[in-house]
Short mmCIF file of C-alpha atoms and ligand atoms in Angstrom, two decimals:
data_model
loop_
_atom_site.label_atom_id
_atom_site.label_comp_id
_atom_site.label_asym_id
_atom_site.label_seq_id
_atom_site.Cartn_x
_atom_site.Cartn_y
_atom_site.Cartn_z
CA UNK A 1 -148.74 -68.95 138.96
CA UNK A 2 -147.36 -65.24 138.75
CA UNK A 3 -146.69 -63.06 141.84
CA UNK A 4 -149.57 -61.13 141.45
CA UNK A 5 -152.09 -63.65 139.71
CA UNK A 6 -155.85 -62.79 140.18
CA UNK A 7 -154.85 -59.73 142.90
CA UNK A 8 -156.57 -56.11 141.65
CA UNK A 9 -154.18 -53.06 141.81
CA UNK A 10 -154.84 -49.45 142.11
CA UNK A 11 -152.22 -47.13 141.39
CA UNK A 12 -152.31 -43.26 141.13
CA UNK A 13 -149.64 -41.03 138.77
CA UNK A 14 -149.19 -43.62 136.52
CA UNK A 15 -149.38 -41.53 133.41
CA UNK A 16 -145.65 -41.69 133.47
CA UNK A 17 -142.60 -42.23 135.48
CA UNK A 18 -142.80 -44.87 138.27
CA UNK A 19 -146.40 -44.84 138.58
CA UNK A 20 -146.57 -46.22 134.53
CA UNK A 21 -143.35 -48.73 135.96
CA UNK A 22 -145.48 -49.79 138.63
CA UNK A 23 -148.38 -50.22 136.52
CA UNK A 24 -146.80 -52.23 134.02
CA UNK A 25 -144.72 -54.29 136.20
CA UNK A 26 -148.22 -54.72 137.92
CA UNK A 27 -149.75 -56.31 134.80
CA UNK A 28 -146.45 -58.54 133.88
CA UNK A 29 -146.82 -60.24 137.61
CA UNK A 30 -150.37 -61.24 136.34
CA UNK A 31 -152.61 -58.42 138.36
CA UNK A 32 -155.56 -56.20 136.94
CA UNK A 33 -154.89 -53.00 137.08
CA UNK A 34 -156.65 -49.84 137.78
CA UNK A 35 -154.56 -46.63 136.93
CA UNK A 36 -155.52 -42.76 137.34
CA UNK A 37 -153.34 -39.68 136.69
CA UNK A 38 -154.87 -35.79 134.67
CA UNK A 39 -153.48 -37.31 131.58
CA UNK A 40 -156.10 -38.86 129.81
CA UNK A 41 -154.15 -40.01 126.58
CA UNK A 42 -151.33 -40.88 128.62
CA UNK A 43 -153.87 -43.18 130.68
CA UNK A 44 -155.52 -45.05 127.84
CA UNK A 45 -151.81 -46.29 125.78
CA UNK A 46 -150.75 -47.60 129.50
CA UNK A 47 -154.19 -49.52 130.01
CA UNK A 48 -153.97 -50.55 126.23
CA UNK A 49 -150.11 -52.13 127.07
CA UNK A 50 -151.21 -53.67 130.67
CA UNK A 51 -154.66 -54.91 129.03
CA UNK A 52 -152.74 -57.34 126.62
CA UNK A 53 -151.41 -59.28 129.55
CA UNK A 54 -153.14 -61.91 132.07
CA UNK A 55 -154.97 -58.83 133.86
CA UNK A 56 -157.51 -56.57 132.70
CA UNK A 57 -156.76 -52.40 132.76
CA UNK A 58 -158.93 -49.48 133.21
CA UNK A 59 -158.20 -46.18 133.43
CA UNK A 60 -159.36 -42.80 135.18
CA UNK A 61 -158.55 -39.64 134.61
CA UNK A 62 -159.02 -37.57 137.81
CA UNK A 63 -156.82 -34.68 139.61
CA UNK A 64 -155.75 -35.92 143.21
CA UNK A 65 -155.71 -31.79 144.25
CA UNK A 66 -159.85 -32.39 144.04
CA UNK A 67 -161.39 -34.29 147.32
CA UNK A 68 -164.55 -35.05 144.85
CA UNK A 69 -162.26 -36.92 142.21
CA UNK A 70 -160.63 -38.99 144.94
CA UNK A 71 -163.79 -40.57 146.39
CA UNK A 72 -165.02 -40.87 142.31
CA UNK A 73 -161.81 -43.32 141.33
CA UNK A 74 -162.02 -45.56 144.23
CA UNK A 75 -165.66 -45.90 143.75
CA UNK A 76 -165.32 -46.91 140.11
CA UNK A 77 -162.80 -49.28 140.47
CA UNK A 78 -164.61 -50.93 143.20
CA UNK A 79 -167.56 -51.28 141.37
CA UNK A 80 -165.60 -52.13 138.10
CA UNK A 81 -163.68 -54.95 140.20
CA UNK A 82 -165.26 -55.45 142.91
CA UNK A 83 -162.56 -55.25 145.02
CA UNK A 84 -158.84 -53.32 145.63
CA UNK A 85 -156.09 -55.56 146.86
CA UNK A 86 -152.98 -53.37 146.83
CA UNK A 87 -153.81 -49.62 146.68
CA UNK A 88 -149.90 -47.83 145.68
CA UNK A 89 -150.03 -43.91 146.32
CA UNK A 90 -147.73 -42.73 143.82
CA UNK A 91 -148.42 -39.46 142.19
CA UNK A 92 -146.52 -36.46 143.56
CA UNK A 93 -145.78 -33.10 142.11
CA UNK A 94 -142.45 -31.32 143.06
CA UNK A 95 -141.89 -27.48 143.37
CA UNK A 96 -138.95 -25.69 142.64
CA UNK A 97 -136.72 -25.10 145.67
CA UNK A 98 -137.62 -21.84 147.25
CA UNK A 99 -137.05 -20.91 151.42
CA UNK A 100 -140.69 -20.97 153.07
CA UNK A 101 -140.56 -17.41 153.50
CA UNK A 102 -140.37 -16.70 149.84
CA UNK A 103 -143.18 -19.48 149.35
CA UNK A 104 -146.13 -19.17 147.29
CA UNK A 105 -149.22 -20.08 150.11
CA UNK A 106 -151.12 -21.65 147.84
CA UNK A 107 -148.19 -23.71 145.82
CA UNK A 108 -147.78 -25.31 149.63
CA UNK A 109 -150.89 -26.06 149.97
CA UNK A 110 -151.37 -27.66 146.40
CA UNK A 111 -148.24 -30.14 147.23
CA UNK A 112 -149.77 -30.85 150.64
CA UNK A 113 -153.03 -31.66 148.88
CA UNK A 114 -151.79 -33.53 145.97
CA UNK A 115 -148.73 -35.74 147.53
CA UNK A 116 -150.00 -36.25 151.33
CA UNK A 117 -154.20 -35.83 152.10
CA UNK A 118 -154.89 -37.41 148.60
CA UNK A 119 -152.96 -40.27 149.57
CA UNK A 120 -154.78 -40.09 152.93
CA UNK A 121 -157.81 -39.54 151.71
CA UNK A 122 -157.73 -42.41 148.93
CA UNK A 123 -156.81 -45.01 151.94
CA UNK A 124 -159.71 -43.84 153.65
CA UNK A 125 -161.79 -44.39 150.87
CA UNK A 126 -160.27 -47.88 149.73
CA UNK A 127 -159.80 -49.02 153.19
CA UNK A 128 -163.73 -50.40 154.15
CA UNK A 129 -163.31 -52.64 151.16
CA UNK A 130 -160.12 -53.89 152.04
CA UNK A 131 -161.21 -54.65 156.31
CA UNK A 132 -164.40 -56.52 154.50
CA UNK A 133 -161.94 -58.63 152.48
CA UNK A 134 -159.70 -59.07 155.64
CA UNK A 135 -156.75 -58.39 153.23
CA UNK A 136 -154.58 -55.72 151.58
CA UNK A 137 -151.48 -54.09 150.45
CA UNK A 138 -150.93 -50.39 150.55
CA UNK A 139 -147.74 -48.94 149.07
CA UNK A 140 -147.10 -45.16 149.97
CA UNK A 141 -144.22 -43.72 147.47
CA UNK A 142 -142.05 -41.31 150.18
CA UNK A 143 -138.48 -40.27 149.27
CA UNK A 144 -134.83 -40.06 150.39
CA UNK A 145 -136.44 -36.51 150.91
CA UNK A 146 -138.90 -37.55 153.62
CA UNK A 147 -136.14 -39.23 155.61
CA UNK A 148 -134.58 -35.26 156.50
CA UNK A 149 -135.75 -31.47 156.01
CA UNK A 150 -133.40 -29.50 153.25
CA UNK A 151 -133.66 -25.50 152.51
CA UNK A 152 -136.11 -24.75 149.55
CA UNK A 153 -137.93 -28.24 149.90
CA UNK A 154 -140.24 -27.85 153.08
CA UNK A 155 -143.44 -28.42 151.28
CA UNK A 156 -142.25 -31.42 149.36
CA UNK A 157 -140.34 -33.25 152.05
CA UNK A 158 -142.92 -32.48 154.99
CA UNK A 159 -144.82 -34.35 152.53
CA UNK A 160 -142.72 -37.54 152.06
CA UNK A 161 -141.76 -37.53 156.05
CA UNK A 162 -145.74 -37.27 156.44
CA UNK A 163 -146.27 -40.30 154.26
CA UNK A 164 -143.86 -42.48 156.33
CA UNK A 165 -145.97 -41.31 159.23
CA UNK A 166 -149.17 -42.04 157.88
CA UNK A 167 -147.85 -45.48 156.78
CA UNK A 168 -146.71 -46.47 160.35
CA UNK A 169 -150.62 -44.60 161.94
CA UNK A 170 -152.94 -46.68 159.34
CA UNK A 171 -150.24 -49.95 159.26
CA UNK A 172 -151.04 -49.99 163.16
CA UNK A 173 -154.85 -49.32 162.70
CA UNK A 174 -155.04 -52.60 159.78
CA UNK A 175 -152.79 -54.65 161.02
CA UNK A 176 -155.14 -56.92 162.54
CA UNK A 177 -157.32 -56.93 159.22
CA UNK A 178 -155.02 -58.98 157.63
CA UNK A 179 -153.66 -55.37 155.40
CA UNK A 180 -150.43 -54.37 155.54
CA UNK A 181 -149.06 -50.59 154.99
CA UNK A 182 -145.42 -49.76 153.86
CA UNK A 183 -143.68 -47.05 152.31
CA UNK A 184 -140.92 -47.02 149.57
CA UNK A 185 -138.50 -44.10 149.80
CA UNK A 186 -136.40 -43.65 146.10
CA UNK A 187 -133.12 -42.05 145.71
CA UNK A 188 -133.04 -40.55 142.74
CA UNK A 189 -135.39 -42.07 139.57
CA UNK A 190 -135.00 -41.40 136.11
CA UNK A 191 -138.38 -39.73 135.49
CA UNK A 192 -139.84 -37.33 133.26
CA UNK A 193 -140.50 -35.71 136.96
CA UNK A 194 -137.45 -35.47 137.90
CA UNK A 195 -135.54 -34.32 134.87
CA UNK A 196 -137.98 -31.51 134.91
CA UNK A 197 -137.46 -30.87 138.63
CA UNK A 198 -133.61 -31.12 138.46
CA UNK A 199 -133.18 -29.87 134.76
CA UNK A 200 -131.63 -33.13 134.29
CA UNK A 201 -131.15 -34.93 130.94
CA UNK A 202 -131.47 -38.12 132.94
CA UNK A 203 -129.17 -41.28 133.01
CA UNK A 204 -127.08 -40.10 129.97
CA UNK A 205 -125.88 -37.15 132.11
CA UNK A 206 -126.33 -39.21 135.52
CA UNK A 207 -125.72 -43.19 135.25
CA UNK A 208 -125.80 -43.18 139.18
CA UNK A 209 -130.35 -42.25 138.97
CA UNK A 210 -131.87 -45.41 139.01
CA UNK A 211 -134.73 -46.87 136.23
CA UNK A 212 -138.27 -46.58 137.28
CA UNK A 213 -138.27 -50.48 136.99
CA UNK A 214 -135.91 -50.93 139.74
CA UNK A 215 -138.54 -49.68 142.03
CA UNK A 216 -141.61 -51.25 140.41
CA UNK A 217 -139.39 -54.74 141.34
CA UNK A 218 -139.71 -53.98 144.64
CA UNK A 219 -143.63 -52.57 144.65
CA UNK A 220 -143.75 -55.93 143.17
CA UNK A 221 -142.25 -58.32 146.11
CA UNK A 222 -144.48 -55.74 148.58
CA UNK A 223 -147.62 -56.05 147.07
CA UNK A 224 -147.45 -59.89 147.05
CA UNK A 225 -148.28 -62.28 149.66
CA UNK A 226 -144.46 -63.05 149.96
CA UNK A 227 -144.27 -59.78 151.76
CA UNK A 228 -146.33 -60.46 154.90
CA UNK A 229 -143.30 -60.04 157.54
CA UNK A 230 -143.15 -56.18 156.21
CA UNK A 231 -145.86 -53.61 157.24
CA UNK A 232 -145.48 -49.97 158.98
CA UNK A 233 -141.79 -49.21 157.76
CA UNK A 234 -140.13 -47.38 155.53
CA UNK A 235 -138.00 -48.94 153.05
CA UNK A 236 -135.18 -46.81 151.73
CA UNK A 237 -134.59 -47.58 147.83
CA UNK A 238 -131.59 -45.22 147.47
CA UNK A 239 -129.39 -47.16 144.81
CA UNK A 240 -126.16 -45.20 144.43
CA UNK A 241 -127.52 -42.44 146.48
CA UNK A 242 -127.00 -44.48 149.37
CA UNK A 243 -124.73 -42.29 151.75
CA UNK A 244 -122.76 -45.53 151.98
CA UNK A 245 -121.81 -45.23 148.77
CA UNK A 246 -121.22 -41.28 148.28
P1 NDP B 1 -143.46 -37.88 137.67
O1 NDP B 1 -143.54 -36.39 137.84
O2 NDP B 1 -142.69 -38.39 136.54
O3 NDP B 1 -144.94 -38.46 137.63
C1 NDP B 1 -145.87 -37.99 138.59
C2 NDP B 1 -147.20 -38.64 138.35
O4 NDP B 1 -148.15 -38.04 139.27
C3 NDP B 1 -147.71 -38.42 136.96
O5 NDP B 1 -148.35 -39.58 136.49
C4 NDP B 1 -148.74 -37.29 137.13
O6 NDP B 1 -149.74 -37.44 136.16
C5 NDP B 1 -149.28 -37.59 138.53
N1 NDP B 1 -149.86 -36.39 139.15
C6 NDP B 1 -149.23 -35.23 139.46
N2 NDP B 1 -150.11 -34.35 139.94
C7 NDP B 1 -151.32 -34.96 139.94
C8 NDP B 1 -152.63 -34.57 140.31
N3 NDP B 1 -152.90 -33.33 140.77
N4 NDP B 1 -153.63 -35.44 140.17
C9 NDP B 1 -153.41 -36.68 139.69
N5 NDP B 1 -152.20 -37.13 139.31
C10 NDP B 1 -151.17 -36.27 139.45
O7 NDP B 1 -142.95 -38.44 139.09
P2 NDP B 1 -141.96 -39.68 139.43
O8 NDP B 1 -142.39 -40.87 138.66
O9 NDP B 1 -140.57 -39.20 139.37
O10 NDP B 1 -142.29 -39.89 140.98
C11 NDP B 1 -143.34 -40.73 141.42
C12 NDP B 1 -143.38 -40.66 142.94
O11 NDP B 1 -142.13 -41.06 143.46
C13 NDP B 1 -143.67 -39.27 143.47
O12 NDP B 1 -144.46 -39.33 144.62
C14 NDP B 1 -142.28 -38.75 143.81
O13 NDP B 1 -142.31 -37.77 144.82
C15 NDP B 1 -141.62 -40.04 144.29
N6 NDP B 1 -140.16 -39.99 144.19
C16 NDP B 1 -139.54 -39.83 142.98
C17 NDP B 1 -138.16 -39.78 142.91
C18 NDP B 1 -137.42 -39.58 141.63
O14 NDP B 1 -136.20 -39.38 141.67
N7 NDP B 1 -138.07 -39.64 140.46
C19 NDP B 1 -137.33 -39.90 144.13
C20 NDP B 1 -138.09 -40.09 145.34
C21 NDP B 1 -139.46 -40.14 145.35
P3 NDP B 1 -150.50 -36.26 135.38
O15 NDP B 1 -149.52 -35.15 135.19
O16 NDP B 1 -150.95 -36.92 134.14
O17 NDP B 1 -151.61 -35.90 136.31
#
């Protein structure tokens, strides 16, 4: 019996990145898996690669930064699976580090959108099915970032703070559903994000990032049922950008 054996996943920015980890790691631990990011081509080769395992894969394309595409993916994978077991709000967009006052109204609202109210809003929507099954797993992806403020980064890290927030509010509310809410905050991840946030050439250039698969391992012990003693916390995945070790 594998980890995840029978359980339906849906997971959002999984074009690439951790998201595409998550998803893959997903599929390995024997789970179907539902995945959604803009990138249509992107979508299919991932749902191609998790569809060869025990589960099966479909993916949506949809853009989080539109309420009507949010309510669209959890209502096909609902009706595709017939239920979600572990929901894992993943995508995020970073912005290049610029003081609020300098900010770009619009660019703030776009992160707000895309990295905190879609995750919200996605819950909301995934949430009925979940209370009728008495069951769940949702896994919010935060940051090192959300844990403290830092000049240039208010949008993104009011973000990340919000989502360990939001994971404590809806943990509280489920709780006695049987559903469990938690939030993973990453150090630094190899990513195609992140090199293009940081202008990075990745883990040639800095051995200390971590692999995306080092946090799908954990996604994978908190989406199964061997995770039941965690819900409404933050756990903080910072692998050598621990402050213990810098
Ligand atoms: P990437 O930029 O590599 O991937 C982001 C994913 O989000 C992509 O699949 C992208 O797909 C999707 N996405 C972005 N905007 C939208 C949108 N409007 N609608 C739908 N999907 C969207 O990010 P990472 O893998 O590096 O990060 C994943 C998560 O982990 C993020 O929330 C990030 O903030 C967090 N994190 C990452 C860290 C790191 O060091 N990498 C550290 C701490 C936290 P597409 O472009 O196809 O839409």
């Amino acid at each position: 019996m594998q980890r995840l054996e029978g359980k339906v996943a849906l997971i959002t920015g999984a074009s690439r990145g951790i998201g595409r980890a998550i998803a893959v790691a997903f599929g390995q631990a024997g789970a179907s898996v539902a995945v959604t990011a803009r990138s249509t081509q992107a979508l299919e080769t991932l749902a191609t690669e998790v569809g060869q395992g025990r589960g099966e894969a479909l993916a949506m394309t949809a853009d989080l930064n539109v309420a009507a595409d949010i309510q669209r993916i959890a209502d096909t994978a609902l009706n595709r699976f017939g239920r979600i077991d572990i929901l894992v709000n993943n995508a995020g967009i970073v912005h290049p580090r610029v003081d609020l006052v300098d900010f770009d109204p619009a660019l703030w609202r776009q992160v707000i959108d895309v990295n905190l109210v879609a995750a919200a809003m996605l819950t909301k929507a995934i949430l009925p099915s979940m209370i009728a099954n008495q069951s769940g797993k949702i896994i919010n992806l935060s940051s090192i970032g959300g844990r403290r403020g830092d000049k240039g980064r208010s949008a993104y890290r009011v973000t990340k703070a919000g989502l360990i927030s939001l994971t404590e509010s809806v943990a509280a509310e489920v709780k006695p559903h049987g559903i469990d809410a938690v939030c993973i905050c990453p150090g630094g991840v190899d990513t195609e994000g992140y090199r293009e946030a940081f202008g990075s050439r990745g883990r040639t250039e800095n051995p200390k990032l971590m692999r995306p698969q080092e946090i799908a391992s954990l996604a994978v012990f908190l989406a199964s049922d061997e995770s039941s003693a965690v819900t409404g916390t933050a756990i903080d995945a910072f692998g050598s950008a621990n402050p213990l070790f810098t």
